[in-house]
């Protein structure tokens, strides 16, 4: 039985992520839990820096056990992280991680908010972080979040008192949270917010501490806990068959792009928070002590509470619809509340309760998942009432249009289907994440529409509002227009309804390397957003480069189809780089953006519109060797990048690693974090080391120093650390300027380290045996020199190289020096290879 409960709970809470927009269909136990939540008027705001920073155990406990309205304020969207599930990085990764957070909150019961801060990568100190972020603007966003959400209690994930000891973003989030706590009630601060959000004062702010922050469990046990509250977050919920920690694990496991799959735990577990500001509760287990969380909190709430507490007491699990008459009475009273904040929150909660108690199902489905300006969209509406209550459809409103009378009785369990349509406005904006519509800075996204600041995603513009009468009480339910289809494997699959441009174009390769002055054929893919699209395309290019032909016509019959136009790009004789942009002309309009679609099972289908640009690089590069074996790690575009400069790259599976397979290659490259993620590799190390001893080259890219699958990363002693250089412009010193690695076949100088992006490198070794030669030295401001970024060791006839340099970031950015240095790493020891091959031939 418990397995059945577990299955149902998981299915219910993850269905909207796996199947995108599928509506919730709670059972009686879940409806009852929502009634209890309706009767709690208290709020908790959890604050940290990135997706996956949040403590899902505590968020779930506050939302599901305490029944508090709980939200997570993530200052960034996690754009600077790595992606373990696909090739997306930077902005697109931020979109994925945003949706992963929303999916996680859908499971643990929290809400999600953001600021405009951009995750620009690892930062060692809050001074650096706040210099790159616009400190004043991010602080204003934190203040706005607090004024809008109006938390009684704030919990910071990180300690504001420890600058320089952890990620600068982490400490900055706590510092900004405390600064905001002090000024949210000040009418002279950020006055532009006051009209819509007003002022607010939280009662207390905490730091979510643990033994980890003290260095050991022993030190934590001995610490003064007089200002600590503690909670047993291992609570068991019989209605769902799950413990709080199991729910939290399901939530945390949604951070799939970061590889944070989490195993559920059971049993008593303590969580601690330390009071930083405000009055300390005398009850160490009651975070809301002294705060009225009953209906008496609001003027006129007593009468509402009298009704709803009785509804909770009398709830019939076999017939939830029996609660509808009293819920309607309470709803009518809530609509009359003077407290606009709680009126809005509780009105939505009780409307949803009435909806689910009645077994109502209202849906608006479009015939396609996207449309363009001026297009007529046809909708299929489905309405059903599965309770015995008297429900009548009075009118329907599509978007901002006036209500249109549509009087129908919704008889018990009899489906009503209606056909409706609307026309997209000529000036309708396309669907894309609002924070990506304008180019921002390294540290901040630009958001011109201030009403959107803080929202997790762009609000759905196309909605259908159903005006119902239930027991003669008028209630409006608004549902977003969706698209759904039947998948032979997944069954019913939902997608959001989107507005796309009538034309878009892309060049598949975002970086195109010309290793010599030979021309390359570059496909431009034009996509039609409507039927019968005709026009012509051209490519904007930098001076010194040529494109042939200058223009090409296209004609696409069906919406959603693509046509490929092949242009020839001729590079200059000498090293040069720049950007190319496909330009699509339809009538008098020109389109220069690319439509990007991301389809992952654990998050809703995503549509993003970004400038269509590709970097072209005429590279002065020489190389030796031809055949490269690549062992995939946590996801990068290194194989594709090496193919760009003329290597034949074959991705091999770890289980296929053996002497015979490796004998076909000149070098083996191991992908980033492979030794953190690929279990099989620990059994293949000797075969790889033998390959090197027999004359091959082996290049291992960065791994983290935790959760290694093997300690024997190299044929000689090598110890990873957390050393990293985050300043992408940090000076690089050539320790061995005469070493082959810096001279053959390309002469590497300090200029090859210009134009690097986000960082120099990460998780450098800090200890190595005498067989290794360090090649480079670099460091961030105020730190000692780090010499472990590039280590090379002769092993038998070949070479083993370990590097923490961030090639996985530099290649997608088209950094010339990174390509030249990597070519040298692949070519080391192969000075006579071309001559030998010529003799063989």
PDB file of C-alpha atoms in Angstrom, residues 393-662:
ATOM      1  CA  UNK A 393     -21.136  28.450 -17.354  1.00  0.00           C
ATOM      2  CA  UNK A 394     -22.124  32.113 -17.749  1.00  0.00           C
ATOM      3  CA  UNK A 395     -19.533  33.596 -20.112  1.00  0.00           C
ATOM      4  CA  UNK A 396     -16.095  33.162 -21.668  1.00  0.00           C
ATOM      5  CA  UNK A 397     -13.309  35.702 -22.130  1.00  0.00           C
ATOM      6  CA  UNK A 398     -10.304  35.180 -24.402  1.00  0.00           C
ATOM      7  CA  UNK A 399      -7.306  37.331 -23.526  1.00  0.00           C
ATOM      8  CA  UNK A 400      -8.258  40.955 -22.875  1.00  0.00           C
ATOM      9  CA  UNK A 401     -11.512  40.764 -24.850  1.00  0.00           C
ATOM     10  CA  UNK A 402     -14.809  41.369 -23.105  1.00  0.00           C
ATOM     11  CA  UNK A 403     -16.749  38.442 -21.662  1.00  0.00           C
ATOM     12  CA  UNK A 404     -18.981  36.786 -24.250  1.00  0.00           C
ATOM     13  CA  UNK A 405     -22.189  35.271 -22.934  1.00  0.00           C
ATOM     14  CA  UNK A 406     -22.167  31.471 -23.147  1.00  0.00           C
ATOM     15  CA  UNK A 407     -24.806  30.132 -20.800  1.00  0.00           C
ATOM     16  CA  UNK A 408     -24.595  26.387 -20.343  1.00  0.00           C
ATOM     17  CA  UNK A 409     -25.439  24.057 -17.487  1.00  0.00           C
ATOM     18  CA  UNK A 410     -22.532  21.793 -16.514  1.00  0.00           C
ATOM     19  CA  UNK A 411     -24.480  18.672 -15.626  1.00  0.00           C
ATOM     20  CA  UNK A 412     -22.729  16.123 -13.437  1.00  0.00           C
ATOM     21  CA  UNK A 413     -19.999  14.270 -15.310  1.00  0.00           C
ATOM     22  CA  UNK A 414     -21.202  15.382 -18.746  1.00  0.00           C
ATOM     23  CA  UNK A 415     -18.410  16.886 -20.826  1.00  0.00           C
ATOM     24  CA  UNK A 416     -19.099  20.155 -22.627  1.00  0.00           C
ATOM     25  CA  UNK A 417     -16.939  20.907 -25.670  1.00  0.00           C
ATOM     26  CA  UNK A 418     -16.853  24.298 -27.379  1.00  0.00           C
ATOM     27  CA  UNK A 419     -15.014  25.701 -30.379  1.00  0.00           C
ATOM     28  CA  UNK A 420     -13.604  29.216 -30.148  1.00  0.00           C
ATOM     29  CA  UNK A 421     -11.002  31.257 -31.998  1.00  0.00           C
ATOM     30  CA  UNK A 422      -9.038  34.485 -31.726  1.00  0.00           C
ATOM     31  CA  UNK A 423      -6.649  36.451 -33.906  1.00  0.00           C
ATOM     32  CA  UNK A 424      -3.149  37.304 -32.761  1.00  0.00           C
ATOM     33  CA  UNK A 425      -2.525  41.048 -32.805  1.00  0.00           C
ATOM     34  CA  UNK A 426      -0.258  42.471 -35.493  1.00  0.00           C
ATOM     35  CA  UNK A 427       2.094  43.897 -32.870  1.00  0.00           C
ATOM     36  CA  UNK A 428       2.035  40.916 -30.524  1.00  0.00           C
ATOM     37  CA  UNK A 429       5.415  40.288 -28.925  1.00  0.00           C
ATOM     38  CA  UNK A 430       6.989  36.895 -29.489  1.00  0.00           C
ATOM     39  CA  UNK A 431       7.352  34.425 -26.639  1.00  0.00           C
ATOM     40  CA  UNK A 432      10.773  34.365 -25.017  1.00  0.00           C
ATOM     41  CA  UNK A 433      12.188  34.694 -21.499  1.00  0.00           C
ATOM     42  CA  UNK A 434      11.686  38.340 -20.599  1.00  0.00           C
ATOM     43  CA  UNK A 435      15.193  38.764 -19.168  1.00  0.00           C
ATOM     44  CA  UNK A 436      16.743  37.817 -22.522  1.00  0.00           C
ATOM     45  CA  UNK A 437      14.929  40.308 -24.753  1.00  0.00           C
ATOM     46  CA  UNK A 438      17.621  42.971 -24.318  1.00  0.00           C
ATOM     47  CA  UNK A 439      21.385  42.581 -24.062  1.00  0.00           C
ATOM     48  CA  UNK A 440      22.539  43.000 -20.496  1.00  0.00           C
ATOM     49  CA  UNK A 441      25.952  43.287 -18.886  1.00  0.00           C
ATOM     50  CA  UNK A 442      28.309  40.682 -17.496  1.00  0.00           C
ATOM     51  CA  UNK A 443      26.635  40.993 -14.105  1.00  0.00           C
ATOM     52  CA  UNK A 444      23.068  42.086 -14.820  1.00  0.00           C
ATOM     53  CA  UNK A 445      20.138  41.310 -17.062  1.00  0.00           C
ATOM     54  CA  UNK A 446      18.324  44.262 -18.545  1.00  0.00           C
ATOM     55  CA  UNK A 447      14.568  44.280 -17.917  1.00  0.00           C
ATOM     56  CA  UNK A 448      12.780  47.348 -19.277  1.00  0.00           C
ATOM     57  CA  UNK A 449       9.325  46.300 -18.071  1.00  0.00           C
ATOM     58  CA  UNK A 450       9.716  46.810 -14.323  1.00  0.00           C
ATOM     59  CA  UNK A 451       6.526  44.873 -13.594  1.00  0.00           C
ATOM     60  CA  UNK A 452       8.345  41.688 -14.650  1.00  0.00           C
ATOM     61  CA  UNK A 453      11.292  42.021 -12.258  1.00  0.00           C
ATOM     62  CA  UNK A 454      11.447  39.050  -9.929  1.00  0.00           C
ATOM     63  CA  UNK A 455       9.018  36.847 -11.832  1.00  0.00           C
ATOM     64  CA  UNK A 456      10.366  33.366 -12.556  1.00  0.00           C
ATOM     65  CA  UNK A 457       9.208  33.354 -16.177  1.00  0.00           C
ATOM     66  CA  UNK A 458       7.350  35.438 -18.719  1.00  0.00           C
ATOM     67  CA  UNK A 459       3.638  35.451 -17.828  1.00  0.00           C
ATOM     68  CA  UNK A 460       1.393  33.648 -20.287  1.00  0.00           C
ATOM     69  CA  UNK A 461      -0.407  36.223 -22.375  1.00  0.00           C
ATOM     70  CA  UNK A 462      -2.970  33.953 -24.054  1.00  0.00           C
ATOM     71  CA  UNK A 463      -5.565  32.770 -21.563  1.00  0.00           C
ATOM     72  CA  UNK A 464      -9.217  31.802 -21.472  1.00  0.00           C
ATOM     73  CA  UNK A 465     -11.308  32.911 -18.487  1.00  0.00           C
ATOM     74  CA  UNK A 466     -14.404  30.866 -17.669  1.00  0.00           C
ATOM     75  CA  UNK A 467     -17.066  32.754 -15.725  1.00  0.00           C
ATOM     76  CA  UNK A 468     -18.918  30.144 -13.651  1.00  0.00           C
ATOM     77  CA  UNK A 469     -21.815  30.324 -11.251  1.00  0.00           C
ATOM     78  CA  UNK A 470     -21.604  27.768  -8.442  1.00  0.00           C
ATOM     79  CA  UNK A 471     -24.614  27.833  -6.114  1.00  0.00           C
ATOM     80  CA  UNK A 472     -25.277  31.285  -7.560  1.00  0.00           C
ATOM     81  CA  UNK A 473     -21.826  32.533  -6.557  1.00  0.00           C
ATOM     82  CA  UNK A 474     -19.873  33.936  -9.506  1.00  0.00           C
ATOM     83  CA  UNK A 475     -16.270  32.689  -9.810  1.00  0.00           C
ATOM     84  CA  UNK A 476     -13.813  33.228 -12.649  1.00  0.00           C
ATOM     85  CA  UNK A 477     -11.226  30.595 -13.533  1.00  0.00           C
ATOM     86  CA  UNK A 478      -8.436  31.574 -15.925  1.00  0.00           C
ATOM     87  CA  UNK A 479      -6.562  28.865 -17.816  1.00  0.00           C
ATOM     88  CA  UNK A 480      -3.593  29.356 -20.140  1.00  0.00           C
ATOM     89  CA  UNK A 481      -3.966  28.268 -23.738  1.00  0.00           C
ATOM     90  CA  UNK A 482      -1.946  25.064 -24.201  1.00  0.00           C
ATOM     91  CA  UNK A 483      -1.185  22.553 -26.891  1.00  0.00           C
ATOM     92  CA  UNK A 484      -1.344  18.826 -26.345  1.00  0.00           C
ATOM     93  CA  UNK A 485      -0.716  15.744 -28.348  1.00  0.00           C
ATOM     94  CA  UNK A 486      -0.513  12.002 -27.832  1.00  0.00           C
ATOM     95  CA  UNK A 487       2.918  10.420 -27.729  1.00  0.00           C
ATOM     96  CA  UNK A 488       3.012   6.636 -28.372  1.00  0.00           C
ATOM     97  CA  UNK A 489       5.351   6.189 -25.397  1.00  0.00           C
ATOM     98  CA  UNK A 490       4.567   9.049 -23.006  1.00  0.00           C
ATOM     99  CA  UNK A 491       0.856   9.323 -23.722  1.00  0.00           C
ATOM    100  CA  UNK A 492      -0.714  12.752 -23.288  1.00  0.00           C
ATOM    101  CA  UNK A 493       2.011  15.394 -23.680  1.00  0.00           C
ATOM    102  CA  UNK A 494       1.499  19.115 -23.159  1.00  0.00           C
ATOM    103  CA  UNK A 495       3.415  22.067 -24.587  1.00  0.00           C
ATOM    104  CA  UNK A 496       2.986  25.767 -23.899  1.00  0.00           C
ATOM    105  CA  UNK A 497       1.307  27.838 -26.596  1.00  0.00           C
ATOM    106  CA  UNK A 498       3.867  30.275 -27.992  1.00  0.00           C
ATOM    107  CA  UNK A 499       4.036  33.248 -30.353  1.00  0.00           C
ATOM    108  CA  UNK A 500       6.924  32.968 -32.803  1.00  0.00           C
ATOM    109  CA  UNK A 501       8.152  35.286 -35.584  1.00  0.00           C
ATOM    110  CA  UNK A 502       7.054  34.554 -39.133  1.00  0.00           C
ATOM    111  CA  UNK A 503      10.679  33.847 -40.005  1.00  0.00           C
ATOM    112  CA  UNK A 504      13.829  32.944 -38.138  1.00  0.00           C
ATOM    113  CA  UNK A 505      17.243  31.687 -39.163  1.00  0.00           C
ATOM    114  CA  UNK A 506      20.192  29.922 -37.651  1.00  0.00           C
ATOM    115  CA  UNK A 507      23.663  28.728 -38.425  1.00  0.00           C
ATOM    116  CA  UNK A 508      24.137  25.425 -36.643  1.00  0.00           C
ATOM    117  CA  UNK A 509      27.771  26.035 -35.726  1.00  0.00           C
ATOM    118  CA  UNK A 510      28.214  28.912 -33.277  1.00  0.00           C
ATOM    119  CA  UNK A 511      31.950  28.987 -33.831  1.00  0.00           C
ATOM    120  CA  UNK A 512      33.427  28.273 -37.265  1.00  0.00           C
ATOM    121  CA  UNK A 513      37.177  27.840 -37.415  1.00  0.00           C
ATOM    122  CA  UNK A 514      39.127  28.272 -40.651  1.00  0.00           C
ATOM    123  CA  UNK A 515      42.481  26.569 -40.116  1.00  0.00           C
ATOM    124  CA  UNK A 516      43.674  27.931 -43.466  1.00  0.00           C
ATOM    125  CA  UNK A 517      42.400  30.271 -46.179  1.00  0.00           C
ATOM    126  CA  UNK A 518      40.266  27.636 -47.896  1.00  0.00           C
ATOM    127  CA  UNK A 519      36.564  28.578 -48.190  1.00  0.00           C
ATOM    128  CA  UNK A 520      33.864  26.694 -46.315  1.00  0.00           C
ATOM    129  CA  UNK A 521      30.257  26.017 -47.156  1.00  0.00           C
ATOM    130  CA  UNK A 522      28.009  27.289 -44.369  1.00  0.00           C
ATOM    131  CA  UNK A 523      24.363  26.160 -44.207  1.00  0.00           C
ATOM    132  CA  UNK A 524      21.810  28.757 -43.142  1.00  0.00           C
ATOM    133  CA  UNK A 525      18.552  27.218 -41.950  1.00  0.00           C
ATOM    134  CA  UNK A 526      15.458  29.376 -42.487  1.00  0.00           C
ATOM    135  CA  UNK A 527      12.368  28.410 -40.504  1.00  0.00           C
ATOM    136  CA  UNK A 528       8.820  29.424 -41.376  1.00  0.00           C
ATOM    137  CA  UNK A 529       6.481  30.557 -38.614  1.00  0.00           C
ATOM    138  CA  UNK A 530       3.545  30.639 -41.025  1.00  0.00           C
ATOM    139  CA  UNK A 531       2.399  29.016 -44.256  1.00  0.00           C
ATOM    140  CA  UNK A 532       3.592  30.187 -47.675  1.00  0.00           C
ATOM    141  CA  UNK A 533       6.653  32.113 -46.539  1.00  0.00           C
ATOM    142  CA  UNK A 534       8.765  33.673 -49.266  1.00  0.00           C
ATOM    143  CA  UNK A 535      11.715  36.040 -49.223  1.00  0.00           C
ATOM    144  CA  UNK A 536      15.490  36.107 -49.457  1.00  0.00           C
ATOM    145  CA  UNK A 537      18.396  35.658 -47.074  1.00  0.00           C
ATOM    146  CA  UNK A 538      21.879  37.083 -46.854  1.00  0.00           C
ATOM    147  CA  UNK A 539      24.744  36.977 -44.368  1.00  0.00           C
ATOM    148  CA  UNK A 540      26.162  40.034 -42.648  1.00  0.00           C
ATOM    149  CA  UNK A 541      29.920  39.549 -42.268  1.00  0.00           C
ATOM    150  CA  UNK A 542      33.044  41.428 -41.145  1.00  0.00           C
ATOM    151  CA  UNK A 543      35.325  43.324 -43.502  1.00  0.00           C
ATOM    152  CA  UNK A 544      37.973  41.215 -45.164  1.00  0.00           C
ATOM    153  CA  UNK A 545      35.688  38.194 -45.457  1.00  0.00           C
ATOM    154  CA  UNK A 546      33.601  37.332 -48.531  1.00  0.00           C
ATOM    155  CA  UNK A 547      30.277  35.522 -48.907  1.00  0.00           C
ATOM    156  CA  UNK A 548      28.959  33.911 -52.097  1.00  0.00           C
ATOM    157  CA  UNK A 549      26.287  34.234 -53.295  1.00  0.00           C
ATOM    158  CA  UNK A 550      25.344  37.547 -51.711  1.00  0.00           C
ATOM    159  CA  UNK A 551      21.620  36.659 -51.558  1.00  0.00           C
ATOM    160  CA  UNK A 552      19.460  33.582 -51.940  1.00  0.00           C
ATOM    161  CA  UNK A 553      15.705  33.256 -52.311  1.00  0.00           C
ATOM    162  CA  UNK A 554      13.642  30.830 -50.267  1.00  0.00           C
ATOM    163  CA  UNK A 555      10.079  29.565 -50.459  1.00  0.00           C
ATOM    164  CA  UNK A 556       8.534  27.469 -47.687  1.00  0.00           C
ATOM    165  CA  UNK A 557       5.020  26.099 -48.029  1.00  0.00           C
ATOM    166  CA  UNK A 558       4.163  24.878 -44.535  1.00  0.00           C
ATOM    167  CA  UNK A 559       4.397  26.476 -41.125  1.00  0.00           C
ATOM    168  CA  UNK A 560       7.145  24.938 -39.005  1.00  0.00           C
ATOM    169  CA  UNK A 561       9.140  23.676 -41.981  1.00  0.00           C
ATOM    170  CA  UNK A 562      12.725  24.654 -42.692  1.00  0.00           C
ATOM    171  CA  UNK A 563      14.755  25.307 -45.817  1.00  0.00           C
ATOM    172  CA  UNK A 564      18.546  25.149 -45.908  1.00  0.00           C
ATOM    173  CA  UNK A 565      20.479  27.687 -47.964  1.00  0.00           C
ATOM    174  CA  UNK A 566      24.197  27.038 -48.470  1.00  0.00           C
ATOM    175  CA  UNK A 567      26.549  30.021 -48.595  1.00  0.00           C
ATOM    176  CA  UNK A 568      30.295  29.891 -49.251  1.00  0.00           C
ATOM    177  CA  UNK A 569      32.411  31.921 -46.854  1.00  0.00           C
ATOM    178  CA  UNK A 570      35.882  32.886 -47.978  1.00  0.00           C
ATOM    179  CA  UNK A 571      38.307  33.852 -45.205  1.00  0.00           C
ATOM    180  CA  UNK A 572      41.154  36.356 -45.454  1.00  0.00           C
ATOM    181  CA  UNK A 573      44.748  35.200 -45.862  1.00  0.00           C
ATOM    182  CA  UNK A 574      45.793  36.244 -42.377  1.00  0.00           C
ATOM    183  CA  UNK A 575      44.415  35.601 -38.891  1.00  0.00           C
ATOM    184  CA  UNK A 576      41.114  37.383 -38.350  1.00  0.00           C
ATOM    185  CA  UNK A 577      37.864  36.946 -36.470  1.00  0.00           C
ATOM    186  CA  UNK A 578      34.392  38.448 -36.295  1.00  0.00           C
ATOM    187  CA  UNK A 579      30.676  37.676 -36.285  1.00  0.00           C
ATOM    188  CA  UNK A 580      28.324  36.607 -39.035  1.00  0.00           C
ATOM    189  CA  UNK A 581      24.551  37.007 -38.834  1.00  0.00           C
ATOM    190  CA  UNK A 582      21.947  35.527 -41.177  1.00  0.00           C
ATOM    191  CA  UNK A 583      19.436  38.162 -42.278  1.00  0.00           C
ATOM    192  CA  UNK A 584      16.051  36.991 -43.519  1.00  0.00           C
ATOM    193  CA  UNK A 585      13.973  39.452 -45.517  1.00  0.00           C
ATOM    194  CA  UNK A 586      10.211  38.936 -45.834  1.00  0.00           C
ATOM    195  CA  UNK A 587       8.490  41.831 -47.517  1.00  0.00           C
ATOM    196  CA  UNK A 588       9.643  44.977 -45.738  1.00  0.00           C
ATOM    197  CA  UNK A 589      10.645  43.139 -42.566  1.00  0.00           C
ATOM    198  CA  UNK A 590      14.060  41.746 -41.667  1.00  0.00           C
ATOM    199  CA  UNK A 591      14.585  38.954 -39.137  1.00  0.00           C
ATOM    200  CA  UNK A 592      17.943  38.283 -37.491  1.00  0.00           C
ATOM    201  CA  UNK A 593      17.037  36.029 -34.589  1.00  0.00           C
ATOM    202  CA  UNK A 594      17.189  32.309 -34.042  1.00  0.00           C
ATOM    203  CA  UNK A 595      14.350  30.256 -32.598  1.00  0.00           C
ATOM    204  CA  UNK A 596      15.759  27.796 -30.061  1.00  0.00           C
ATOM    205  CA  UNK A 597      13.663  24.963 -28.689  1.00  0.00           C
ATOM    206  CA  UNK A 598      14.666  22.865 -25.693  1.00  0.00           C
ATOM    207  CA  UNK A 599      12.810  19.653 -24.994  1.00  0.00           C
ATOM    208  CA  UNK A 600      13.729  17.836 -21.776  1.00  0.00           C
ATOM    209  CA  UNK A 601      11.374  15.439 -20.033  1.00  0.00           C
ATOM    210  CA  UNK A 602      11.783  16.937 -16.554  1.00  0.00           C
ATOM    211  CA  UNK A 603      10.867  20.533 -17.483  1.00  0.00           C
ATOM    212  CA  UNK A 604       8.285  22.149 -19.774  1.00  0.00           C
ATOM    213  CA  UNK A 605       9.126  22.592 -23.455  1.00  0.00           C
ATOM    214  CA  UNK A 606      11.036  25.869 -23.829  1.00  0.00           C
ATOM    215  CA  UNK A 607      11.093  28.366 -26.703  1.00  0.00           C
ATOM    216  CA  UNK A 608      13.810  31.026 -26.691  1.00  0.00           C
ATOM    217  CA  UNK A 609      14.470  33.727 -29.276  1.00  0.00           C
ATOM    218  CA  UNK A 610      18.066  34.983 -29.346  1.00  0.00           C
ATOM    219  CA  UNK A 611      20.206  36.946 -31.819  1.00  0.00           C
ATOM    220  CA  UNK A 612      21.455  34.558 -34.495  1.00  0.00           C
ATOM    221  CA  UNK A 613      25.216  34.978 -34.474  1.00  0.00           C
ATOM    222  CA  UNK A 614      28.194  32.792 -35.188  1.00  0.00           C
ATOM    223  CA  UNK A 615      31.819  33.626 -34.592  1.00  0.00           C
ATOM    224  CA  UNK A 616      34.164  33.055 -37.533  1.00  0.00           C
ATOM    225  CA  UNK A 617      37.866  32.697 -36.903  1.00  0.00           C
ATOM    226  CA  UNK A 618      40.638  32.564 -39.486  1.00  0.00           C
ATOM    227  CA  UNK A 619      43.136  30.816 -37.286  1.00  0.00           C
ATOM    228  CA  UNK A 620      46.875  30.659 -37.684  1.00  0.00           C
ATOM    229  CA  UNK A 621      47.233  27.075 -36.492  1.00  0.00           C
ATOM    230  CA  UNK A 622      49.358  24.026 -37.164  1.00  0.00           C
ATOM    231  CA  UNK A 623      48.734  20.524 -35.857  1.00  0.00           C
ATOM    232  CA  UNK A 624      50.021  16.966 -35.900  1.00  0.00           C
ATOM    233  CA  UNK A 625      48.076  13.748 -35.654  1.00  0.00           C
ATOM    234  CA  UNK A 626      44.672  13.113 -37.139  1.00  0.00           C
ATOM    235  CA  UNK A 627      42.607  10.639 -35.163  1.00  0.00           C
ATOM    236  CA  UNK A 628      41.367  11.555 -31.709  1.00  0.00           C
ATOM    237  CA  UNK A 629      39.382   9.356 -29.334  1.00  0.00           C
ATOM    238  CA  UNK A 630      37.061  11.309 -27.060  1.00  0.00           C
ATOM    239  CA  UNK A 631      35.647   9.936 -23.807  1.00  0.00           C
ATOM    240  CA  UNK A 632      32.558  11.881 -22.788  1.00  0.00           C
ATOM    241  CA  UNK A 633      32.293  13.371 -19.338  1.00  0.00           C
ATOM    242  CA  UNK A 634      29.695  15.794 -18.053  1.00  0.00           C
ATOM    243  CA  UNK A 635      28.942  17.414 -21.399  1.00  0.00           C
ATOM    244  CA  UNK A 636      30.892  19.897 -23.515  1.00  0.00           C
ATOM    245  CA  UNK A 637      31.509  20.754 -27.175  1.00  0.00           C
ATOM    246  CA  UNK A 638      35.210  19.909 -27.260  1.00  0.00           C
ATOM    247  CA  UNK A 639      34.786  17.076 -29.829  1.00  0.00           C
ATOM    248  CA  UNK A 640      32.929  19.360 -32.236  1.00  0.00           C
ATOM    249  CA  UNK A 641      35.511  22.078 -31.665  1.00  0.00           C
ATOM    250  CA  UNK A 642      38.399  19.760 -32.504  1.00  0.00           C
ATOM    251  CA  UNK A 643      36.618  18.669 -35.658  1.00  0.00           C
ATOM    252  CA  UNK A 644      36.454  22.348 -36.618  1.00  0.00           C
ATOM    253  CA  UNK A 645      40.240  22.492 -36.844  1.00  0.00           C
ATOM    254  CA  UNK A 646      40.501  19.339 -38.937  1.00  0.00           C
ATOM    255  CA  UNK A 647      40.793  16.476 -36.469  1.00  0.00           C
ATOM    256  CA  UNK A 648      38.909  13.238 -36.971  1.00  0.00           C
ATOM    257  CA  UNK A 649      37.223  12.825 -33.574  1.00  0.00           C
ATOM    258  CA  UNK A 650      35.485   9.599 -32.554  1.00  0.00           C
ATOM    259  CA  UNK A 651      33.553   9.386 -29.299  1.00  0.00           C
ATOM    260  CA  UNK A 652      34.209   6.035 -27.662  1.00  0.00           C
ATOM    261  CA  UNK A 653      32.253   4.426 -24.875  1.00  0.00           C
ATOM    262  CA  UNK A 654      34.178   3.570 -21.698  1.00  0.00           C
ATOM    263  CA  UNK A 655      33.283  -0.089 -22.023  1.00  0.00           C
ATOM    264  CA  UNK A 656      34.936  -0.133 -25.474  1.00  0.00           C
ATOM    265  CA  UNK A 657      38.299   1.049 -24.161  1.00  0.00           C
ATOM    266  CA  UNK A 658      40.907  -1.622 -24.895  1.00  0.00           C
ATOM    267  CA  UNK A 659      44.306  -1.876 -26.523  1.00  0.00           C
ATOM    268  CA  UNK A 660      42.926  -2.747 -29.957  1.00  0.00           C
ATOM    269  CA  UNK A 661      40.429   0.140 -30.014  1.00  0.00           C
ATOM    270  CA  UNK A 662      42.959   2.682 -28.745  1.00  0.00           C
TER     271      UNK A 662
END
